[in-house]
mmCIF file of C-alpha atoms in Angstrom:
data_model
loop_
_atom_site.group_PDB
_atom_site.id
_atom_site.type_symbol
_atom_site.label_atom_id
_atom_site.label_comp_id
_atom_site.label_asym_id
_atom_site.label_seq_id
_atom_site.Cartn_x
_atom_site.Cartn_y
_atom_site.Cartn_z
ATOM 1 C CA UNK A 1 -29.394 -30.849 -56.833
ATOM 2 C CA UNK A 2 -31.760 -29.936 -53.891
ATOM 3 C CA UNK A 3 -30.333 -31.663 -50.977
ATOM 4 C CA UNK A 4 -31.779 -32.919 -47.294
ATOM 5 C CA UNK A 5 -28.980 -33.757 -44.592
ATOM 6 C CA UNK A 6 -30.875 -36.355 -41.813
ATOM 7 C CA UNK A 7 -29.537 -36.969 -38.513
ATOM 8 C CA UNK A 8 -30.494 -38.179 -35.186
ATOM 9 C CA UNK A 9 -27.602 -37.292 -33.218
ATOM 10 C CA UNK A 10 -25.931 -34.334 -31.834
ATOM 11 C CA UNK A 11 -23.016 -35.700 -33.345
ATOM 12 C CA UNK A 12 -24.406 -36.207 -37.067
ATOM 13 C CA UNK A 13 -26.431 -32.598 -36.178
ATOM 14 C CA UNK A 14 -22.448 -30.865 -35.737
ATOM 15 C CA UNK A 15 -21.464 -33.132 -38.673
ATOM 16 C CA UNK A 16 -24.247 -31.694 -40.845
ATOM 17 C CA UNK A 17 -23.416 -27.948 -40.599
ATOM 18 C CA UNK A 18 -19.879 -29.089 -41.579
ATOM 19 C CA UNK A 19 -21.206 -30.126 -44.766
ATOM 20 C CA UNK A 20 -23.677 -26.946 -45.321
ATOM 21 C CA UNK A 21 -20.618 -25.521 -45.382
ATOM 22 C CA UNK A 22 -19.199 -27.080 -48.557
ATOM 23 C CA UNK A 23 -22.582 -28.102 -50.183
ATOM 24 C CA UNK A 24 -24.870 -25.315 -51.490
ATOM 25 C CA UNK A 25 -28.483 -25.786 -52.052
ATOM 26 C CA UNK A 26 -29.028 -28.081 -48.576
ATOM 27 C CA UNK A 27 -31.563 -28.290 -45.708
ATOM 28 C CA UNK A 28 -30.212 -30.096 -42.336
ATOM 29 C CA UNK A 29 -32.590 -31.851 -40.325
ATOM 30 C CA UNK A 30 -32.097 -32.347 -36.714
ATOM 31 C CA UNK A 31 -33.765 -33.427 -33.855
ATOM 32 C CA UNK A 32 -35.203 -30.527 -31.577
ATOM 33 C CA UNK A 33 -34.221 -31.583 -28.497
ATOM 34 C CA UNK A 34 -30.076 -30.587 -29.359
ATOM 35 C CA UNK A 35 -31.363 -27.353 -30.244
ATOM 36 C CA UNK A 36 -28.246 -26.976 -32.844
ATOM 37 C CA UNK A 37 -28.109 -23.970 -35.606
ATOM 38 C CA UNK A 38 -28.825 -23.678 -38.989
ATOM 39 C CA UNK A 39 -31.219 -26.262 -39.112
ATOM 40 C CA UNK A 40 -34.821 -27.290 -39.510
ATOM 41 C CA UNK A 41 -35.724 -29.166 -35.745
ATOM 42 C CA UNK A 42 -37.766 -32.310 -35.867
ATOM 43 C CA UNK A 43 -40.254 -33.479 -33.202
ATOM 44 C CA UNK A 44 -40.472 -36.839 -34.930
ATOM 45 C CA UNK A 45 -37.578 -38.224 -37.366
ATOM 46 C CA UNK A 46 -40.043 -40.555 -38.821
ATOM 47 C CA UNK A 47 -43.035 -38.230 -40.044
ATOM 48 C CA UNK A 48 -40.704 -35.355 -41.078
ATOM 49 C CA UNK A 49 -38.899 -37.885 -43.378
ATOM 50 C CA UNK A 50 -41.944 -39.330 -44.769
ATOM 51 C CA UNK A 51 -43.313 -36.083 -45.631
ATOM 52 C CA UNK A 52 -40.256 -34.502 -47.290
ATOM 53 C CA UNK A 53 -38.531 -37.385 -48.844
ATOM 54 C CA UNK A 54 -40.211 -36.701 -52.368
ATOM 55 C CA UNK A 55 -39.293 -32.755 -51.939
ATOM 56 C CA UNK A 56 -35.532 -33.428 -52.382
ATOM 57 C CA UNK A 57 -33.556 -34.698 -55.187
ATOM 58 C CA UNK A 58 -30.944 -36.211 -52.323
ATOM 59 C CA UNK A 59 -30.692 -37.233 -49.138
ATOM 60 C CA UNK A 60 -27.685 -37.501 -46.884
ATOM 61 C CA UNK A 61 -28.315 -39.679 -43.683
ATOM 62 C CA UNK A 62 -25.714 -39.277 -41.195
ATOM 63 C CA UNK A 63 -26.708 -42.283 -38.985
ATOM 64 C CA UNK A 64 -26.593 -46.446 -39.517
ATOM 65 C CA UNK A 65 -27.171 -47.912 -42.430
ATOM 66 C CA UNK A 66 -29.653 -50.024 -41.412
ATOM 67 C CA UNK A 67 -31.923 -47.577 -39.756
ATOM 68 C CA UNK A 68 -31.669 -45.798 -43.023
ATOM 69 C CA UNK A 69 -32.846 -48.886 -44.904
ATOM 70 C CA UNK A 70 -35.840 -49.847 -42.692
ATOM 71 C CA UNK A 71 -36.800 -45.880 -42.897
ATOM 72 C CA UNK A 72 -36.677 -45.430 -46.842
ATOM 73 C CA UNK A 73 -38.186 -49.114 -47.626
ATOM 74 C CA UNK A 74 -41.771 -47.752 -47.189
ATOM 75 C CA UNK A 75 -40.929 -45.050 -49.335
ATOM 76 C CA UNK A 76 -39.010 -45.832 -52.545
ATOM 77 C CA UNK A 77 -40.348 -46.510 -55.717
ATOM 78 C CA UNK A 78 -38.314 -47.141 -58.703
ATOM 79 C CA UNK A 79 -34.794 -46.205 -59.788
ATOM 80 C CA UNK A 80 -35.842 -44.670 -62.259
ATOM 81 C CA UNK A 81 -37.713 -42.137 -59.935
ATOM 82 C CA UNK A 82 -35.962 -42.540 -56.782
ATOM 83 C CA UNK A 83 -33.780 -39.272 -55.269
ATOM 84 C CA UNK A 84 -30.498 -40.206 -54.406
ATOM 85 C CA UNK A 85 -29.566 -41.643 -51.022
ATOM 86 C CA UNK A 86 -25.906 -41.838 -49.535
ATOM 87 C CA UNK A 87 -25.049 -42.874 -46.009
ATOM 88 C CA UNK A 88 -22.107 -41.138 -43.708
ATOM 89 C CA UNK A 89 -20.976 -42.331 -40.399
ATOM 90 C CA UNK A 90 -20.588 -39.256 -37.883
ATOM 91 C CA UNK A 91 -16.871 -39.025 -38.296
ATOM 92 C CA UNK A 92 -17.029 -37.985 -41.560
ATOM 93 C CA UNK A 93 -14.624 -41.145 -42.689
ATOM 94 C CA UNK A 94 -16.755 -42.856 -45.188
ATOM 95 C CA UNK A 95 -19.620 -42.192 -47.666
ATOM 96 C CA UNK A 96 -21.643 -44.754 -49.105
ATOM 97 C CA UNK A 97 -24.052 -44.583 -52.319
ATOM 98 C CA UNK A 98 -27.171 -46.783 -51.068
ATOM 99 C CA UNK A 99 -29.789 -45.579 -53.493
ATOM 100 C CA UNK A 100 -30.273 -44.060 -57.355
ATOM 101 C CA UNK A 101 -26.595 -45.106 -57.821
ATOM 102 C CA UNK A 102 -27.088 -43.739 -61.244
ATOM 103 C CA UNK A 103 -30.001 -41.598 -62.309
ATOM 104 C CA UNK A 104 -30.509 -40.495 -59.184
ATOM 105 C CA UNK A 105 -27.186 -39.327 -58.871
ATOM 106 C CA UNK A 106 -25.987 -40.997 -56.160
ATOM 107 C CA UNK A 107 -22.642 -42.266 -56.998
ATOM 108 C CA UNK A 108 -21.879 -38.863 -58.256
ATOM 109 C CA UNK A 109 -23.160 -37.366 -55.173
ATOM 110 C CA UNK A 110 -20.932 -40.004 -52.942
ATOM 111 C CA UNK A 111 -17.952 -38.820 -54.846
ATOM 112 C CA UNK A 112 -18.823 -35.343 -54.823
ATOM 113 C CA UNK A 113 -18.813 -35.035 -50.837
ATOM 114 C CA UNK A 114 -16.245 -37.411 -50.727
ATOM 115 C CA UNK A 115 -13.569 -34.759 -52.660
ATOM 116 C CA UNK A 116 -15.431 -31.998 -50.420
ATOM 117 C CA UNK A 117 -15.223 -33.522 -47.042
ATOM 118 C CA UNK A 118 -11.734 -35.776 -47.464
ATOM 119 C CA UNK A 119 -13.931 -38.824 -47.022
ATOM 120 C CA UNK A 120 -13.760 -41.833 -48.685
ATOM 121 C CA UNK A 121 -16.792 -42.589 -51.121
ATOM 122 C CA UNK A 122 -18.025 -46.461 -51.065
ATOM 123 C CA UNK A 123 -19.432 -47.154 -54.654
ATOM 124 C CA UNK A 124 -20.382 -50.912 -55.115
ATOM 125 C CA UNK A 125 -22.492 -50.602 -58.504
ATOM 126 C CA UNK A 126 -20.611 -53.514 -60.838
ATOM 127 C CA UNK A 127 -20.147 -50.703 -63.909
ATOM 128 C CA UNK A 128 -18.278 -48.161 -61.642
ATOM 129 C CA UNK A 129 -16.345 -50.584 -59.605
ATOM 130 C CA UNK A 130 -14.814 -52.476 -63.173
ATOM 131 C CA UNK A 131 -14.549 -48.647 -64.664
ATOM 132 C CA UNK A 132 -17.016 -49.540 -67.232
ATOM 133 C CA UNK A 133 -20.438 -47.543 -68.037
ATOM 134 C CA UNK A 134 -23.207 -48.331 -67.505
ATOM 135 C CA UNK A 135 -26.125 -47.515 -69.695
ATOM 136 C CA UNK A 136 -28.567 -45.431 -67.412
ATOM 137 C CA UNK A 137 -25.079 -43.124 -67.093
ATOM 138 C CA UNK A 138 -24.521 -43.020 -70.929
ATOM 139 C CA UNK A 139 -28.294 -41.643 -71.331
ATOM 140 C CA UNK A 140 -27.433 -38.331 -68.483
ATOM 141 C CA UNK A 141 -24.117 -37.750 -69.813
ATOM 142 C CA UNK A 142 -26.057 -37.670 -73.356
ATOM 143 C CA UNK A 143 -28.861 -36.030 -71.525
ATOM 144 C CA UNK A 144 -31.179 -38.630 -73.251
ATOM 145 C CA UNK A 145 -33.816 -40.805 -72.259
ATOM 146 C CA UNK A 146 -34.036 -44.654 -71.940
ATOM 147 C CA UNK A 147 -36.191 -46.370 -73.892
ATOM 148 C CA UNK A 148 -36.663 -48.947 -71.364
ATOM 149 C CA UNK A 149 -34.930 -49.542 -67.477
ATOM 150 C CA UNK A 150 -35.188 -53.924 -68.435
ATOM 151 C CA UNK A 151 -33.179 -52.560 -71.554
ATOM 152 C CA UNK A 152 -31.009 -50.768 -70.124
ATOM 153 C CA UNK A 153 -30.427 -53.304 -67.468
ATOM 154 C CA UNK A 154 -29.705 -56.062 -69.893
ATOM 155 C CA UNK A 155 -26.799 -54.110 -72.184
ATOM 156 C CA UNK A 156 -25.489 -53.087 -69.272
ATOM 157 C CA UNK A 157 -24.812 -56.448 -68.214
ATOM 158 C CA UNK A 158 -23.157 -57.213 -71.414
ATOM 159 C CA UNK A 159 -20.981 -54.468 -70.821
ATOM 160 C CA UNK A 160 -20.257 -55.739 -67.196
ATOM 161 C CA UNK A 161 -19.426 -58.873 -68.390
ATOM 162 C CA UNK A 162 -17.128 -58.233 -70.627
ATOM 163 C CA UNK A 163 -19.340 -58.472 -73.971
ATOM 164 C CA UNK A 164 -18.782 -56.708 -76.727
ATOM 165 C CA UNK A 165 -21.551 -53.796 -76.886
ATOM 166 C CA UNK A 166 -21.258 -51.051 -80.182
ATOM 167 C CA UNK A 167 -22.537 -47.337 -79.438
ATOM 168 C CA UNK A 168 -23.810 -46.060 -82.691
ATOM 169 C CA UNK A 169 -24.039 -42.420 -82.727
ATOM 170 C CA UNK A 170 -24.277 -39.662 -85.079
ATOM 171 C CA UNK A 171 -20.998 -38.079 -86.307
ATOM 172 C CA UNK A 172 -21.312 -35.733 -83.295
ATOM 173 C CA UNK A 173 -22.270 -36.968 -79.932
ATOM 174 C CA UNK A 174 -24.188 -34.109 -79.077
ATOM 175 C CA UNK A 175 -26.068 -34.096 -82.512
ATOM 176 C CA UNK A 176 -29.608 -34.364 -83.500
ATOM 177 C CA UNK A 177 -29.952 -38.151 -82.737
ATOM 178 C CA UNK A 178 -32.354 -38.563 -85.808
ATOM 179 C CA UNK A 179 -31.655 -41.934 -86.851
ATOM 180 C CA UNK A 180 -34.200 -44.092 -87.966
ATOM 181 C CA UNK A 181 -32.555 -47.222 -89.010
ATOM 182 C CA UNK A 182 -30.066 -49.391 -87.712
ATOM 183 C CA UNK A 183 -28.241 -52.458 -89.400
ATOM 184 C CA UNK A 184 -26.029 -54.842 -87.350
ATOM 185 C CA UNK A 185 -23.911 -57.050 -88.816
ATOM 186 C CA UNK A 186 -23.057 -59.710 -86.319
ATOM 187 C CA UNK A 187 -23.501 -63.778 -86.132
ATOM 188 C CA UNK A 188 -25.014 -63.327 -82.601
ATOM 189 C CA UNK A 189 -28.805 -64.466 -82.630
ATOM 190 C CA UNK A 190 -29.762 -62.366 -79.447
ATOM 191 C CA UNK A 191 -28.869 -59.048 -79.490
ATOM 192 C CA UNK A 192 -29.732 -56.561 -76.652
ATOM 193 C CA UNK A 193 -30.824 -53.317 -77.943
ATOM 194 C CA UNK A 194 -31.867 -49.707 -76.142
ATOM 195 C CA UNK A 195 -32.682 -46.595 -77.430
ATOM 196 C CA UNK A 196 -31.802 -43.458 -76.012
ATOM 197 C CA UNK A 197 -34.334 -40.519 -76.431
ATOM 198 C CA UNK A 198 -31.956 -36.873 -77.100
ATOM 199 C CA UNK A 199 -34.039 -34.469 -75.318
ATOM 200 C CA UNK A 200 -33.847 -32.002 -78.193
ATOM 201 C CA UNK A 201 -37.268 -31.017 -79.513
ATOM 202 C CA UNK A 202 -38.899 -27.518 -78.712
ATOM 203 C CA UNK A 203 -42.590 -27.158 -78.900
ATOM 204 C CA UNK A 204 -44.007 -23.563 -79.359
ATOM 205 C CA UNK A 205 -47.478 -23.349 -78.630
ATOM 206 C CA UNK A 206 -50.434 -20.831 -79.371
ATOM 207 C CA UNK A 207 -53.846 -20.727 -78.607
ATOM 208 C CA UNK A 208 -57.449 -19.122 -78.783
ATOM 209 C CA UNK A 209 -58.424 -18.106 -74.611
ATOM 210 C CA UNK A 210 -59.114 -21.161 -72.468
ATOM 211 C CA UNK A 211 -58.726 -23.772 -74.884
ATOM 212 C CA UNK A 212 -59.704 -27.408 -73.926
ATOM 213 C CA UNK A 213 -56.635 -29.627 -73.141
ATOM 214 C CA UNK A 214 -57.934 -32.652 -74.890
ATOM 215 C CA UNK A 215 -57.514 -30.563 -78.510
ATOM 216 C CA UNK A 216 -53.832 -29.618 -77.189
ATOM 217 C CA UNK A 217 -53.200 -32.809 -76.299
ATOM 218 C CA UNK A 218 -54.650 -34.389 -79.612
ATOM 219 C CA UNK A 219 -52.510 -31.755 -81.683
ATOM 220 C CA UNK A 220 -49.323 -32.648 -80.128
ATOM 221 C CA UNK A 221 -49.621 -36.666 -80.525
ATOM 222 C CA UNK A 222 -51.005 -36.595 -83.799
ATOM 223 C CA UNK A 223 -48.282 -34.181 -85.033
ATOM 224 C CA UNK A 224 -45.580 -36.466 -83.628
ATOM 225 C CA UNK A 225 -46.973 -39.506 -84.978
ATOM 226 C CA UNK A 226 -46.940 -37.975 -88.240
ATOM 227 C CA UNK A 227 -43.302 -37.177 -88.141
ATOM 228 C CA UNK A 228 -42.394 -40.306 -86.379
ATOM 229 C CA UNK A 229 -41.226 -38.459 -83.385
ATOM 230 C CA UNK A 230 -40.890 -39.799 -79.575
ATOM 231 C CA UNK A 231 -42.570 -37.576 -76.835
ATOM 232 C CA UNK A 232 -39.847 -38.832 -74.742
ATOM 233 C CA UNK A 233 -37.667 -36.028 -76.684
ATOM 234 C CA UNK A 234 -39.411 -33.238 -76.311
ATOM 235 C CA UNK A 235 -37.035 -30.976 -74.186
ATOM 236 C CA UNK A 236 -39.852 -27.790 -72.961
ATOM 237 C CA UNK A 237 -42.958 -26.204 -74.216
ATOM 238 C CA UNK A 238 -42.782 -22.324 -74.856
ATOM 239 C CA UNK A 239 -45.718 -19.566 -75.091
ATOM 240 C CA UNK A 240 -46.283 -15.976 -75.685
ATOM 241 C CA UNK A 241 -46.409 -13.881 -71.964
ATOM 242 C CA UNK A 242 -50.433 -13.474 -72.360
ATOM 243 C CA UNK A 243 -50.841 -17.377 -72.566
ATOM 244 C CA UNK A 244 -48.377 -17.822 -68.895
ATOM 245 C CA UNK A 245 -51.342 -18.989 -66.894
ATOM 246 C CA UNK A 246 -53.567 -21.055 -69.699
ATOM 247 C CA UNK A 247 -54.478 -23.833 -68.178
ATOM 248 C CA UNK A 248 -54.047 -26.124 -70.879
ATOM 249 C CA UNK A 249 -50.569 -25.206 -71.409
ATOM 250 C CA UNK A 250 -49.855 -25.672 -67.774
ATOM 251 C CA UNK A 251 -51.485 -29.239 -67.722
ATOM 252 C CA UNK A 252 -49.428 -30.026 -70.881
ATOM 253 C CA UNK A 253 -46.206 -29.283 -69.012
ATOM 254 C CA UNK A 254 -47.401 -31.115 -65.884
ATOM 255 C CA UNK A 255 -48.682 -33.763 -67.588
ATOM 256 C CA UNK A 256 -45.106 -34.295 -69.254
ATOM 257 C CA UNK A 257 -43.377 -32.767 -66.624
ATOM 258 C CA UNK A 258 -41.655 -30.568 -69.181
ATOM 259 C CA UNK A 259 -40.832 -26.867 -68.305
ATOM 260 C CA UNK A 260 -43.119 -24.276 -69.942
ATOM 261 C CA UNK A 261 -41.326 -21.524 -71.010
ATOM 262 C CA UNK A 262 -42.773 -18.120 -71.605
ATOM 263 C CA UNK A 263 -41.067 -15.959 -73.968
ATOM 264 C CA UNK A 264 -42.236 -11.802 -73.442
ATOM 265 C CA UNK A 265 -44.085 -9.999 -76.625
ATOM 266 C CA UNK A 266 -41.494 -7.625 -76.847
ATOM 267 C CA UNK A 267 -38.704 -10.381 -77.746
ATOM 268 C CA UNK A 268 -40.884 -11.929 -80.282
ATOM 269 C CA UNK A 269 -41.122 -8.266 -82.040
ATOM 270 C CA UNK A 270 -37.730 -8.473 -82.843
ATOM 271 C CA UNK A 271 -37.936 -11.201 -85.230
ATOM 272 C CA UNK A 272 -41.534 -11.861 -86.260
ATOM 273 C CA UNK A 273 -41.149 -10.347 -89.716
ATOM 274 C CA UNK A 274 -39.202 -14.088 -90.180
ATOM 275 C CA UNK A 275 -42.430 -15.344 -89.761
ATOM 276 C CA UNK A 276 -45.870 -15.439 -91.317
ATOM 277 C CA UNK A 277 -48.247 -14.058 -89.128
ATOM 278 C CA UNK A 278 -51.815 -13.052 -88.834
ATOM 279 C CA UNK A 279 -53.234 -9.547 -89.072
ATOM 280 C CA UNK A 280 -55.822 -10.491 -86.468
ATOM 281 C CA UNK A 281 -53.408 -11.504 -83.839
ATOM 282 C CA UNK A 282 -51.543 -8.803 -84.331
ATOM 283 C CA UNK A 283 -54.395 -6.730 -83.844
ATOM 284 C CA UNK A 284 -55.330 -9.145 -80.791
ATOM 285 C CA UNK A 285 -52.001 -9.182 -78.895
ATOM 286 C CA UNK A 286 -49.710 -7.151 -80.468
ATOM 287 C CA UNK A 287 -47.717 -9.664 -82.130
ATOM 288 C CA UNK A 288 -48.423 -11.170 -85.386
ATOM 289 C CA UNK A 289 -46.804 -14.922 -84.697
ATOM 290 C CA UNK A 290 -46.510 -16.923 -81.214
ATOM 291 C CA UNK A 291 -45.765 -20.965 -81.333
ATOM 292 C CA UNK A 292 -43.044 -20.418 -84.007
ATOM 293 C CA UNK A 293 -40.882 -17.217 -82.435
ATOM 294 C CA UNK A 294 -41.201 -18.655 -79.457
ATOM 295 C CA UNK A 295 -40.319 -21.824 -80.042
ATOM 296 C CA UNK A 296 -36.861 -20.796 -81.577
ATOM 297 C CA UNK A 297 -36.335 -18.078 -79.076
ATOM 298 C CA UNK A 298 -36.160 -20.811 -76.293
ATOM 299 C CA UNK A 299 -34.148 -23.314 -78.345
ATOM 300 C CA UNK A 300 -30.147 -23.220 -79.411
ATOM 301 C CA UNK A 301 -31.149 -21.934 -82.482
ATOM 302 C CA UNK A 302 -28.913 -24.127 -83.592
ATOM 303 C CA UNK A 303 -31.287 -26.819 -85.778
ATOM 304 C CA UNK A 304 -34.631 -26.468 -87.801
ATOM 305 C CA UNK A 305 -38.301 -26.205 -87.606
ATOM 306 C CA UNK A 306 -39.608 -29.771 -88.420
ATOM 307 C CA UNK A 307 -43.268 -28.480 -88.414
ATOM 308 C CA UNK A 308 -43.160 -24.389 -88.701
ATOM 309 C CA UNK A 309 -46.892 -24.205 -87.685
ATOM 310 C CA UNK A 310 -49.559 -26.287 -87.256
ATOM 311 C CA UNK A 311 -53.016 -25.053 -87.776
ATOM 312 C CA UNK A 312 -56.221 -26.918 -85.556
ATOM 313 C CA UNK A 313 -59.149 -26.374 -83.627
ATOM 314 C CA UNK A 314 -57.701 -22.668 -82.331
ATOM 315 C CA UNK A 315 -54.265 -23.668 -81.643
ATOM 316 C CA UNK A 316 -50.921 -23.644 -83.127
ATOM 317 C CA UNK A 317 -47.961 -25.520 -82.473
ATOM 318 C CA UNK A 318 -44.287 -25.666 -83.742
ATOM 319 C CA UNK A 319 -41.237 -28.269 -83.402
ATOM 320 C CA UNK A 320 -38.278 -27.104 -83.602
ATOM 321 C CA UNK A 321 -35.588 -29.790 -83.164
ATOM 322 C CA UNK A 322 -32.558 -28.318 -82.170
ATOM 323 C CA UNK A 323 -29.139 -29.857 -83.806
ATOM 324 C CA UNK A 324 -25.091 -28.959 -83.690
ATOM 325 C CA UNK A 325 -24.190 -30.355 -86.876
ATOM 326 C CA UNK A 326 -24.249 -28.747 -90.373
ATOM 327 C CA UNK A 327 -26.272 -30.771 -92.891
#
């Protein structure tokens, strides 16, 4: 997690290189006028903050809770986009989770400096305080994706309150997550119900020279719809080392803010007689298969190819869905 420590104090400033010393991948903000080390100096808290507070995946204030509040309120969004915010008091007695309790990370984070720093973490979300999980925390430690936050918010308060919730999963947690039906036998009218999306789907992709996105685009949709696949699963896009900078590939992955992954010619020579190829792109890049070696090559290679390659309008595309059960 990318990390910003913000203080306004020398105090919090001598505080904050404590903690760079026990938290990698952190940036300390302080205020110029203390002139204190290892840190980035501010002329103005309030513009530094606004401009960075998307650029971290955390944020560590080491000043008043309220002033914290009244700074973030013009800049939060939703907690399901939200970085992580924790308070600590310049003693370095107490941390408090304020923000992004769970997907952000913030409880974890609390905890985290908490064990570090001998402080005491403050955690007031209603599934951590009772011990219970909450559903938002199921979906990371499944690294899966919600179906819906209002979901999500509603079985979790079922849980909370005591009700009895069933987790249907496949025989192995970490599985392919392939169901498509569900049957509940219960006498309960209303029944709260979220999906969680396994991020296990690899998409190779090849293509003629400056293809147009909208025909990538089209590809990919149709060829989910078809198999009744969720984009919300797809885990990364992958692509031969001459296609690294097509732009259409690198709006896909932006677009679904998916990692492209670009697998080198030479890798794909060692197992492209597995695949059928084409003379001509052998002769045109030296390789006689792309979306389907590369797609594999990037995955577990534990799992199958759903679609092995899909032929249209100059590009090719493979899903390989990655699984850790024998069928």
């Amino acid at each position: 997690m990318k990390l910003a420590i913000w203080t306004v104090t020398r105090g919090a400033g001598l505080a904050g290189n404590k903690i760079l010393e026990k938290i990698s991948n952190t940036t300390l903000f302080t205020l110029k006028k203390f002139n204190i080390d290892n840190s980035i100096q501010m002329e103005n808290f309030t513009k530094t903050l606004n401009e960075n507070f998307n650029e971290f995946q955390g944020h560590i204030f080491i000043m008043a809770t309220g002033i914290v509040v009244r700074k973030i309120s013009i800049l939060i969004k939703s907690k399901d986009i939200d970085p992580a915010v924790v308070v600590l008091d310049e003693g370095l007695n107490f941390v408090i989770s304020l923000l992004s309790g769970h997907l952000g990370g913030a409880n974890e984070l609390a905890e985290n400096l908490g064990e570090k720093l001998n402080m005491t973490p403050i955690i007031t979300t209603s599934s951590d305080v009772t011990g219970k999980i909450a559903v938002d925390t199921l979906g990371q430690k499944l690294k899966s994706n919600l179906e819906s936050l209002e979901k999500a918010k509603n079985v979790t308060s079922l849980i909370v309150d005591g009700k009895e919730v069933e987790l249907i999963l496949p025989k192995n947690i970490n599985s392919t997550g392939k169901v498509e039906g569900v049957i509940i036998n219960s006498n309960r009218e209303k029944i709260e119900i979220v999906q969680l999306y396994p991020e296990n789907l690899v998409i190779g992709l090849g293509a003629r020279k400056d293809i147009p996105y909208e025909i990538v685009k089209e590809i990919l949709k149709e060829t989910f719809k078809k198999n009744n696949l969720s984009l919300k699963s797809i885990k990364h896009f992958a692509t031969v080392d001459i296609k690294a900078k097509e732009k259409a590939f690198l709006q896909l992955s932006e677009e679904f803010q998916k990692k492209l992954i670009i697998v080198s010619r030479k890798d794909i020579l060692e197992i492209e007689e597995q695949f059928e190829g084409s003379d001509f792109v052998k002769k045109t890049i030296g390789v006689r298969a792309v979306s389907e070696p590369c797609a594999l090559l990037t995955s577990t290679g534990k799992g199958i190819f759903i679609e092995k390659k899909i032929k249209y309008k100059g590009v090719t595309l493979s899903i390989y869905e990655e699984r850790n059960i024998d069928e």
